[in-house]
Amino acid sequence: MPVTVNLRQLEKRKELRMEGEVPAAEYAADFKDELIRLENPMRYALEVQHQGDSILVTGSVATEASCECARCLRPFPFPVSVENLAALVPLTGEEAPPRDGDFADLTPLLREDIYLGLPANPLCRPDCRGLPQMAVARDSRLGGSKSDGPSPWAALDRIKL
């Protein structure tokens, strides 16, 4: 079920508090990424205020993405949380949210913040070395393994200038 706000009710009350969840099928149906899957519901806690020709949306939104490491392909969870969400949303023009009668759909706004919180290159750990066979080959190419014997640069280390 999308996150909608009743604009007539908002005009009367000037402020609404909203909490709930949106299933992944609702907010991430068109999301395509080889390493990231959005399968968990998006939780939200919002305060919506009427501001003349716009609405002010503040609050928080969160979910947990299922990622695969870009280096080693190990699966890991990635929490996405936007704690200080704040947006002034116009009710008319190109930037206006989709409307159905008196209801404005805020789901695209929340979806955008979740998407922006996702990693561009998901890593299980910052120091992930990648697949084991690839890591050994990379270490031998870069001279990073201690078992390779003396370094070809060792002679330069002994020069006294």
mmCIF file of C-alpha atoms in Angstrom, residues 65-148:
data_model
loop_
_atom_site.group_PDB
_atom_site.id
_atom_site.type_symbol
_atom_site.label_atom_id
_atom_site.label_comp_id
_atom_site.label_asym_id
_atom_site.label_seq_id
_atom_site.Cartn_x
_atom_site.Cartn_y
_atom_site.Cartn_z
ATOM 1 C CA ALA A 65 18.893 -4.408 1.486
ATOM 2 C CA SER A 66 20.328 -7.840 0.630
ATOM 3 C CA CYS A 67 23.685 -7.271 -1.035
ATOM 4 C CA GLU A 68 26.444 -9.346 -2.582
ATOM 5 C CA CYS A 69 29.996 -8.119 -2.134
ATOM 6 C CA ALA A 70 31.383 -6.651 -5.362
ATOM 7 C CA ARG A 71 34.770 -8.303 -4.666
ATOM 8 C CA CYS A 72 34.049 -11.735 -3.153
ATOM 9 C CA LEU A 73 30.325 -12.188 -3.966
ATOM 10 C CA ARG A 74 29.553 -13.068 -0.330
ATOM 11 C CA PRO A 75 25.981 -12.107 0.657
ATOM 12 C CA PHE A 76 25.510 -9.592 3.477
ATOM 13 C CA PRO A 77 22.722 -7.351 4.800
ATOM 14 C CA PHE A 78 23.009 -3.599 4.316
ATOM 15 C CA PRO A 79 20.776 -1.408 6.514
ATOM 16 C CA VAL A 80 19.540 1.758 4.820
ATOM 17 C CA SER A 81 18.250 4.476 7.114
ATOM 18 C CA VAL A 82 17.415 8.115 6.503
ATOM 19 C CA GLU A 83 16.867 9.618 9.954
ATOM 20 C CA ASN A 84 16.586 13.313 9.097
ATOM 21 C CA LEU A 85 14.330 13.276 6.081
ATOM 22 C CA ALA A 86 13.105 16.760 5.205
ATOM 23 C CA ALA A 87 11.475 17.765 1.925
ATOM 24 C CA LEU A 88 9.313 20.653 0.837
ATOM 25 C CA VAL A 89 7.050 19.119 -1.789
ATOM 26 C CA PRO A 90 5.071 21.435 -4.102
ATOM 27 C CA LEU A 91 1.483 20.417 -4.758
ATOM 28 C CA THR A 92 1.462 21.750 -8.320
ATOM 29 C CA GLY A 93 3.902 21.630 -11.223
ATOM 30 C CA GLU A 94 6.457 19.055 -12.353
ATOM 31 C CA GLU A 95 7.749 18.322 -8.852
ATOM 32 C CA ALA A 96 4.279 17.563 -7.458
ATOM 33 C CA PRO A 97 3.647 14.049 -6.153
ATOM 34 C CA PRO A 98 1.198 11.811 -8.034
ATOM 35 C CA ARG A 99 -2.383 12.502 -6.961
ATOM 36 C CA ASP A 100 -5.562 10.500 -6.890
ATOM 37 C CA GLY A 101 -8.364 12.904 -6.025
ATOM 38 C CA ASP A 102 -7.597 14.360 -2.591
ATOM 39 C CA PHE A 103 -4.708 11.953 -1.932
ATOM 40 C CA ALA A 104 -1.048 12.710 -2.714
ATOM 41 C CA ASP A 105 1.322 9.728 -3.018
ATOM 42 C CA LEU A 106 4.583 10.264 -1.102
ATOM 43 C CA THR A 107 6.030 6.856 -2.029
ATOM 44 C CA PRO A 108 8.237 8.203 -4.887
ATOM 45 C CA LEU A 109 9.809 10.716 -2.489
ATOM 46 C CA LEU A 110 10.613 8.009 0.084
ATOM 47 C CA ARG A 111 11.814 5.593 -2.625
ATOM 48 C CA GLU A 112 14.291 8.168 -3.884
ATOM 49 C CA ASP A 113 15.839 8.592 -0.424
ATOM 50 C CA ILE A 114 16.166 4.804 -0.017
ATOM 51 C CA TYR A 115 17.823 4.498 -3.443
ATOM 52 C CA LEU A 116 20.260 7.301 -2.604
ATOM 53 C CA GLY A 117 21.231 5.472 0.602
ATOM 54 C CA LEU A 118 22.276 2.303 -1.254
ATOM 55 C CA PRO A 119 25.984 1.664 -1.877
ATOM 56 C CA ALA A 120 27.289 2.163 -5.403
ATOM 57 C CA ASN A 121 29.832 -0.628 -4.884
ATOM 58 C CA PRO A 122 28.683 -2.910 -2.022
ATOM 59 C CA LEU A 123 31.508 -4.449 0.012
ATOM 60 C CA CYS A 124 31.104 -6.951 2.850
ATOM 61 C CA ARG A 125 34.100 -5.332 4.598
ATOM 62 C CA PRO A 126 36.190 -2.316 3.568
ATOM 63 C CA ASP A 127 39.302 -4.517 3.485
ATOM 64 C CA CYS A 128 37.699 -7.372 1.501
ATOM 65 C CA ARG A 129 40.393 -8.925 -0.710
ATOM 66 C CA GLY A 130 37.989 -10.586 -3.114
ATOM 67 C CA LEU A 131 37.694 -14.216 -4.142
ATOM 68 C CA PRO A 132 40.439 -16.368 -2.534
ATOM 69 C CA GLN A 133 42.073 -17.519 -5.794
ATOM 70 C CA MET A 134 41.992 -13.949 -7.129
ATOM 71 C CA ALA A 135 43.475 -12.533 -3.918
ATOM 72 C CA VAL A 136 46.516 -14.861 -4.127
ATOM 73 C CA ALA A 137 47.116 -13.917 -7.775
ATOM 74 C CA ARG A 138 46.764 -10.213 -6.960
ATOM 75 C CA ASP A 139 49.179 -10.470 -4.022
ATOM 76 C CA SER A 140 51.810 -12.184 -6.164
ATOM 77 C CA ARG A 141 51.453 -9.525 -8.869
ATOM 78 C CA LEU A 142 51.694 -6.679 -6.371
ATOM 79 C CA GLY A 143 54.437 -8.228 -4.268
ATOM 80 C CA GLY A 144 52.197 -8.210 -1.207
ATOM 81 C CA SER A 145 52.865 -11.787 -0.082
ATOM 82 C CA LYS A 146 55.621 -12.306 2.503
ATOM 83 C CA SER A 147 56.450 -15.800 1.174
ATOM 84 C CA ASP A 148 57.717 -14.546 -2.200
#
